[in-house]
PDB file of C-alpha atoms in Angstrom:
ATOM      1  CA  UNK K   1     -11.735  20.310  12.149  1.00  0.00           C
ATOM      2  CA  UNK K   2      -8.188  21.475  12.741  1.00  0.00           C
ATOM      3  CA  UNK K   3      -5.931  24.508  13.173  1.00  0.00           C
ATOM      4  CA  UNK K   4      -8.334  26.327  15.495  1.00  0.00           C
ATOM      5  CA  UNK K   5      -6.967  28.319  18.426  1.00  0.00           C
ATOM      6  CA  UNK K   6      -8.708  29.577  21.526  1.00  0.00           C
ATOM      7  CA  UNK K   7      -9.083  33.360  21.673  1.00  0.00           C
ATOM      8  CA  UNK K   8      -9.639  35.151  24.977  1.00  0.00           C
ATOM      9  CA  UNK K   9      -7.933  32.796  27.449  1.00  0.00           C
ATOM     10  CA  UNK K  10      -6.239  34.672  30.314  1.00  0.00           C
ATOM     11  CA  UNK K  11      -2.457  34.348  29.851  1.00  0.00           C
ATOM     12  CA  UNK K  12      -1.940  32.689  33.256  1.00  0.00           C
ATOM     13  CA  UNK K  13      -4.538  29.992  32.328  1.00  0.00           C
ATOM     14  CA  UNK K  14      -3.219  29.232  28.805  1.00  0.00           C
ATOM     15  CA  UNK K  15      -1.468  25.992  29.778  1.00  0.00           C
ATOM     16  CA  UNK K  16      -4.582  24.743  31.601  1.00  0.00           C
ATOM     17  CA  UNK K  17      -7.275  25.324  28.970  1.00  0.00           C
ATOM     18  CA  UNK K  18      -7.249  23.012  25.960  1.00  0.00           C
ATOM     19  CA  UNK K  19      -9.299  22.856  22.772  1.00  0.00           C
ATOM     20  CA  UNK K  20     -10.627  19.657  21.216  1.00  0.00           C
ATOM     21  CA  UNK K  21     -12.093  20.206  17.768  1.00  0.00           C
ATOM     22  CA  UNK K  22     -14.903  18.248  16.136  1.00  0.00           C
ATOM     23  CA  UNK K  23     -17.550  18.927  13.559  1.00  0.00           C
ATOM     24  CA  UNK K  24     -20.400  17.440  11.559  1.00  0.00           C
ATOM     25  CA  UNK K  25     -21.271  17.803   7.879  1.00  0.00           C
ATOM     26  CA  UNK K  26     -24.909  18.546   7.016  1.00  0.00           C
ATOM     27  CA  UNK K  27     -25.087  15.093   5.355  1.00  0.00           C
ATOM     28  CA  UNK K  28     -22.756  12.260   4.318  1.00  0.00           C
ATOM     29  CA  UNK K  29     -22.887  12.764   0.531  1.00  0.00           C
ATOM     30  CA  UNK K  30     -20.280  14.087  -1.905  1.00  0.00           C
ATOM     31  CA  UNK K  31     -20.454  17.838  -2.477  1.00  0.00           C
ATOM     32  CA  UNK K  32     -18.546  21.121  -2.683  1.00  0.00           C
ATOM     33  CA  UNK K  33     -18.542  23.728   0.112  1.00  0.00           C
ATOM     34  CA  UNK K  34     -20.831  21.665   2.314  1.00  0.00           C
ATOM     35  CA  UNK K  35     -21.904  23.270   5.583  1.00  0.00           C
ATOM     36  CA  UNK K  36     -20.116  22.023   8.710  1.00  0.00           C
ATOM     37  CA  UNK K  37     -21.365  22.530  12.271  1.00  0.00           C
ATOM     38  CA  UNK K  38     -18.592  22.835  14.867  1.00  0.00           C
ATOM     39  CA  UNK K  39     -18.940  20.881  18.122  1.00  0.00           C
ATOM     40  CA  UNK K  40     -15.676  21.927  19.773  1.00  0.00           C
ATOM     41  CA  UNK K  41     -15.070  21.405  23.487  1.00  0.00           C
ATOM     42  CA  UNK K  42     -12.653  22.852  26.010  1.00  0.00           C
ATOM     43  CA  UNK K  43     -10.863  20.961  28.757  1.00  0.00           C
ATOM     44  CA  UNK K  44      -8.194  21.409  31.376  1.00  0.00           C
ATOM     45  CA  UNK K  45      -8.179  22.455  35.011  1.00  0.00           C
ATOM     46  CA  UNK K  46      -9.157  26.074  34.268  1.00  0.00           C
ATOM     47  CA  UNK K  47     -11.781  25.326  31.573  1.00  0.00           C
ATOM     48  CA  UNK K  48     -14.664  25.767  34.032  1.00  0.00           C
ATOM     49  CA  UNK K  49     -13.890  29.497  34.063  1.00  0.00           C
ATOM     50  CA  UNK K  50     -14.733  29.883  30.366  1.00  0.00           C
ATOM     51  CA  UNK K  51     -17.738  29.551  28.062  1.00  0.00           C
ATOM     52  CA  UNK K  52     -16.948  28.462  24.495  1.00  0.00           C
ATOM     53  CA  UNK K  53     -18.633  30.090  21.492  1.00  0.00           C
ATOM     54  CA  UNK K  54     -18.574  27.817  18.447  1.00  0.00           C
ATOM     55  CA  UNK K  55     -17.243  29.126  15.107  1.00  0.00           C
ATOM     56  CA  UNK K  56     -19.798  29.600  12.326  1.00  0.00           C
ATOM     57  CA  UNK K  57     -19.715  29.748   8.542  1.00  0.00           C
ATOM     58  CA  UNK K  58     -17.567  26.614   8.211  1.00  0.00           C
ATOM     59  CA  UNK K  59     -17.612  24.492   5.055  1.00  0.00           C
ATOM     60  CA  UNK K  60     -15.543  21.843   3.307  1.00  0.00           C
ATOM     61  CA  UNK K  61     -15.771  19.429   0.402  1.00  0.00           C
ATOM     62  CA  UNK K  62     -16.526  15.709   0.468  1.00  0.00           C
ATOM     63  CA  UNK K  63     -14.913  14.004  -2.534  1.00  0.00           C
ATOM     64  CA  UNK K  64     -15.755  10.646  -4.116  1.00  0.00           C
ATOM     65  CA  UNK K  65     -14.190   7.451  -2.783  1.00  0.00           C
ATOM     66  CA  UNK K  66     -12.406   5.213  -5.307  1.00  0.00           C
ATOM     67  CA  UNK K  67     -13.439   1.555  -5.279  1.00  0.00           C
ATOM     68  CA  UNK K  68     -11.678  -1.625  -6.317  1.00  0.00           C
ATOM     69  CA  UNK K  69     -12.769  -4.878  -7.916  1.00  0.00           C
ATOM     70  CA  UNK K  70     -13.093  -8.289  -6.260  1.00  0.00           C
ATOM     71  CA  UNK K  71     -12.468 -10.819  -9.024  1.00  0.00           C
ATOM     72  CA  UNK K  72     -13.022 -14.474  -8.031  1.00  0.00           C
ATOM     73  CA  UNK K  73     -10.380 -16.791  -9.432  1.00  0.00           C
ATOM     74  CA  UNK K  74      -8.174 -14.013 -10.765  1.00  0.00           C
ATOM     75  CA  UNK K  75      -5.284 -14.641  -8.369  1.00  0.00           C
ATOM     76  CA  UNK K  76      -2.804 -16.841 -10.185  1.00  0.00           C
ATOM     77  CA  UNK K  77       0.828 -17.758 -10.626  1.00  0.00           C
ATOM     78  CA  UNK K  78       2.943 -15.589 -12.937  1.00  0.00           C
ATOM     79  CA  UNK K  79       2.665 -16.752 -16.562  1.00  0.00           C
ATOM     80  CA  UNK K  80       4.112 -13.784 -18.447  1.00  0.00           C
ATOM     81  CA  UNK K  81       0.678 -12.477 -19.491  1.00  0.00           C
ATOM     82  CA  UNK K  82      -1.829  -9.940 -18.210  1.00  0.00           C
ATOM     83  CA  UNK K  83      -4.834 -12.217 -18.739  1.00  0.00           C
ATOM     84  CA  UNK K  84      -7.564 -12.721 -16.141  1.00  0.00           C
ATOM     85  CA  UNK K  85     -10.240 -15.421 -16.248  1.00  0.00           C
ATOM     86  CA  UNK K  86     -12.838 -14.765 -13.524  1.00  0.00           C
ATOM     87  CA  UNK K  87     -14.518 -17.835 -12.042  1.00  0.00           C
ATOM     88  CA  UNK K  88     -17.536 -16.023 -10.628  1.00  0.00           C
ATOM     89  CA  UNK K  89     -19.357 -12.725 -10.318  1.00  0.00           C
ATOM     90  CA  UNK K  90     -17.118  -9.656 -10.006  1.00  0.00           C
ATOM     91  CA  UNK K  91     -17.818  -7.489  -6.957  1.00  0.00           C
ATOM     92  CA  UNK K  92     -16.726  -4.180  -5.444  1.00  0.00           C
ATOM     93  CA  UNK K  93     -14.234  -3.518  -2.649  1.00  0.00           C
ATOM     94  CA  UNK K  94     -14.148  -0.410  -0.474  1.00  0.00           C
ATOM     95  CA  UNK K  95     -17.888   0.314  -0.207  1.00  0.00           C
ATOM     96  CA  UNK K  96     -18.763   1.814   3.198  1.00  0.00           C
ATOM     97  CA  UNK K  97     -20.983  -0.500   5.255  1.00  0.00           C
ATOM     98  CA  UNK K  98     -24.672   0.305   4.856  1.00  0.00           C
ATOM     99  CA  UNK K  99     -24.255   2.041   1.475  1.00  0.00           C
ATOM    100  CA  UNK K 100     -26.032   0.679  -1.590  1.00  0.00           C
ATOM    101  CA  UNK K 101     -23.661   0.499  -4.568  1.00  0.00           C
ATOM    102  CA  UNK K 102     -23.790  -2.115  -7.319  1.00  0.00           C
ATOM    103  CA  UNK K 103     -21.589  -2.919 -10.291  1.00  0.00           C
ATOM    104  CA  UNK K 104     -23.313  -2.674 -13.687  1.00  0.00           C
ATOM    105  CA  UNK K 105     -22.590  -5.132 -16.506  1.00  0.00           C
ATOM    106  CA  UNK K 106     -19.044  -5.082 -17.860  1.00  0.00           C
ATOM    107  CA  UNK K 107     -15.935  -7.218 -18.141  1.00  0.00           C
ATOM    108  CA  UNK K 108     -12.368  -7.304 -16.892  1.00  0.00           C
ATOM    109  CA  UNK K 109      -9.794  -7.166 -19.695  1.00  0.00           C
ATOM    110  CA  UNK K 110      -6.691  -7.979 -17.644  1.00  0.00           C
ATOM    111  CA  UNK K 111      -4.041  -6.843 -15.190  1.00  0.00           C
ATOM    112  CA  UNK K 112      -2.324  -3.529 -16.053  1.00  0.00           C
ATOM    113  CA  UNK K 113       0.993  -5.389 -16.273  1.00  0.00           C
ATOM    114  CA  UNK K 114       2.274  -8.970 -16.198  1.00  0.00           C
ATOM    115  CA  UNK K 115       4.433  -8.679 -13.068  1.00  0.00           C
ATOM    116  CA  UNK K 116       4.033 -10.313  -9.644  1.00  0.00           C
ATOM    117  CA  UNK K 117       2.147  -8.158  -7.143  1.00  0.00           C
ATOM    118  CA  UNK K 118      -0.594  -7.933  -4.529  1.00  0.00           C
ATOM    119  CA  UNK K 119      -3.955  -6.187  -5.120  1.00  0.00           C
ATOM    120  CA  UNK K 120      -2.892  -5.373  -8.649  1.00  0.00           C
ATOM    121  CA  UNK K 121      -4.809  -2.789 -10.680  1.00  0.00           C
ATOM    122  CA  UNK K 122      -6.845  -4.161 -13.573  1.00  0.00           C
ATOM    123  CA  UNK K 123      -8.321  -2.802 -16.789  1.00  0.00           C
ATOM    124  CA  UNK K 124     -11.986  -3.246 -17.644  1.00  0.00           C
ATOM    125  CA  UNK K 125     -14.700  -2.267 -20.096  1.00  0.00           C
ATOM    126  CA  UNK K 126     -18.334  -1.357 -19.542  1.00  0.00           C
ATOM    127  CA  UNK K 127     -18.596  -1.308 -15.757  1.00  0.00           C
ATOM    128  CA  UNK K 128     -20.661   1.498 -14.197  1.00  0.00           C
ATOM    129  CA  UNK K 129     -21.755   2.091 -10.622  1.00  0.00           C
ATOM    130  CA  UNK K 130     -25.468   1.893  -9.736  1.00  0.00           C
ATOM    131  CA  UNK K 131     -27.440   2.235  -6.513  1.00  0.00           C
ATOM    132  CA  UNK K 132     -28.633   4.833  -4.039  1.00  0.00           C
ATOM    133  CA  UNK K 133     -25.122   5.827  -2.944  1.00  0.00           C
ATOM    134  CA  UNK K 134     -23.315   5.374  -6.291  1.00  0.00           C
ATOM    135  CA  UNK K 135     -22.625   9.113  -6.710  1.00  0.00           C
ATOM    136  CA  UNK K 136     -20.398   9.011  -3.616  1.00  0.00           C
ATOM    137  CA  UNK K 137     -18.003   6.575  -5.326  1.00  0.00           C
ATOM    138  CA  UNK K 138     -15.924   6.186  -8.464  1.00  0.00           C
ATOM    139  CA  UNK K 139     -14.406   3.285 -10.336  1.00  0.00           C
ATOM    140  CA  UNK K 140     -11.027   4.508 -11.636  1.00  0.00           C
ATOM    141  CA  UNK K 141      -9.758   3.659 -15.120  1.00  0.00           C
ATOM    142  CA  UNK K 142      -7.464   1.061 -13.495  1.00  0.00           C
ATOM    143  CA  UNK K 143      -9.157   0.081 -10.224  1.00  0.00           C
ATOM    144  CA  UNK K 144      -7.251  -1.775  -7.529  1.00  0.00           C
ATOM    145  CA  UNK K 145      -8.137  -5.438  -7.328  1.00  0.00           C
ATOM    146  CA  UNK K 146      -8.080  -8.111  -4.658  1.00  0.00           C
ATOM    147  CA  UNK K 147      -6.406 -10.365  -7.242  1.00  0.00           C
ATOM    148  CA  UNK K 148      -2.691 -11.127  -7.049  1.00  0.00           C
ATOM    149  CA  UNK K 149      -0.047 -12.544  -9.337  1.00  0.00           C
ATOM    150  CA  UNK K 150       2.248 -14.798  -7.322  1.00  0.00           C
ATOM    151  CA  UNK K 151       5.828 -15.765  -8.173  1.00  0.00           C
ATOM    152  CA  UNK K 152       6.351 -18.778 -10.426  1.00  0.00           C
ATOM    153  CA  UNK K 153       8.457 -21.489  -8.834  1.00  0.00           C
ATOM    154  CA  UNK K 154      11.654 -22.440 -10.712  1.00  0.00           C
ATOM    155  CA  UNK K 155      13.973 -25.404 -10.300  1.00  0.00           C
ATOM    156  CA  UNK K 156      17.562 -26.050 -11.386  1.00  0.00           C
ATOM    157  CA  UNK K 157      18.405 -29.134 -13.429  1.00  0.00           C
ATOM    158  CA  UNK K 158      21.681 -30.737 -14.519  1.00  0.00           C
ATOM    159  CA  UNK K 159      23.974 -29.228 -11.911  1.00  0.00           C
ATOM    160  CA  UNK K 160      27.413 -30.828 -11.561  1.00  0.00           C
ATOM    161  CA  UNK K 161      29.865 -30.350  -8.708  1.00  0.00           C
ATOM    162  CA  UNK K 162      33.637 -30.255  -9.344  1.00  0.00           C
ATOM    163  CA  UNK K 163      36.029 -32.229  -7.149  1.00  0.00           C
ATOM    164  CA  UNK K 164      38.671 -30.106  -5.397  1.00  0.00           C
ATOM    165  CA  UNK K 165      41.878 -30.326  -3.465  1.00  0.00           C
ATOM    166  CA  UNK K 166      41.499 -29.629   0.259  1.00  0.00           C
ATOM    167  CA  UNK K 167      41.729 -25.864   0.890  1.00  0.00           C
ATOM    168  CA  UNK K 168      40.253 -25.484   4.382  1.00  0.00           C
ATOM    169  CA  UNK K 169      36.906 -24.103   3.131  1.00  0.00           C
ATOM    170  CA  UNK K 170      33.464 -25.543   2.454  1.00  0.00           C
ATOM    171  CA  UNK K 171      33.157 -23.762  -0.917  1.00  0.00           C
ATOM    172  CA  UNK K 172      32.018 -26.020  -3.777  1.00  0.00           C
ATOM    173  CA  UNK K 173      32.154 -25.222  -7.511  1.00  0.00           C
ATOM    174  CA  UNK K 174      28.847 -25.847  -9.278  1.00  0.00           C
ATOM    175  CA  UNK K 175      28.247 -25.682 -13.033  1.00  0.00           C
ATOM    176  CA  UNK K 176      26.034 -26.815 -15.914  1.00  0.00           C
ATOM    177  CA  UNK K 177      22.799 -26.034 -14.044  1.00  0.00           C
ATOM    178  CA  UNK K 178      19.851 -24.773 -16.093  1.00  0.00           C
ATOM    179  CA  UNK K 179      16.657 -23.098 -14.933  1.00  0.00           C
ATOM    180  CA  UNK K 180      13.477 -25.096 -15.452  1.00  0.00           C
ATOM    181  CA  UNK K 181      10.084 -23.354 -15.586  1.00  0.00           C
ATOM    182  CA  UNK K 182      11.016 -19.914 -16.938  1.00  0.00           C
ATOM    183  CA  UNK K 183       8.288 -18.447 -19.182  1.00  0.00           C
ATOM    184  CA  UNK K 184       9.596 -18.605 -22.758  1.00  0.00           C
ATOM    185  CA  UNK K 185       9.245 -14.848 -23.334  1.00  0.00           C
ATOM    186  CA  UNK K 186      11.386 -14.184 -20.238  1.00  0.00           C
ATOM    187  CA  UNK K 187      14.182 -16.674 -21.015  1.00  0.00           C
ATOM    188  CA  UNK K 188      16.731 -14.055 -22.119  1.00  0.00           C
ATOM    189  CA  UNK K 189      16.047 -11.943 -19.009  1.00  0.00           C
ATOM    190  CA  UNK K 190      16.292 -14.543 -16.214  1.00  0.00           C
ATOM    191  CA  UNK K 191      19.792 -15.819 -15.401  1.00  0.00           C
TER     192      UNK K 191
END
């Protein structure tokens, strides 16, 4: 609860009577215009001089929580592709403790893009949510994943260093070095 103000406090007491707002939904499940019971309290040095009447007729929505996928073995080094090869059963991330939600049969088709990143979204086919609490959750079209694509290590080969006449600096001129390990499809775009 928020934005409530106390009505009826004597002006001289206003700085010494405070409102703390709290409330409880009728149940934990997703729904529209769900009844909320206010359990507000008052505090401050002058609060003992007042009796608080709780507001009534309150309601609010509870919307579905989006889940992610836990894909064993999907974290890998950048290879220029979006492919994923799971090494075990795919699970769900983000389920509230104590809730029963399971992942129905389906398959991961790949990362949404080839680039390095953490908890990258993935694409999938066929997955549905099952279980007692499944209606409180959703699996987006591109759910977040606990799988990462990490940067590919490159090396430099063939570097030569030019001799120079003393000039009072430590600057060296390097040339002829080539990158080793760049994915072929990226060669024109990594310098």
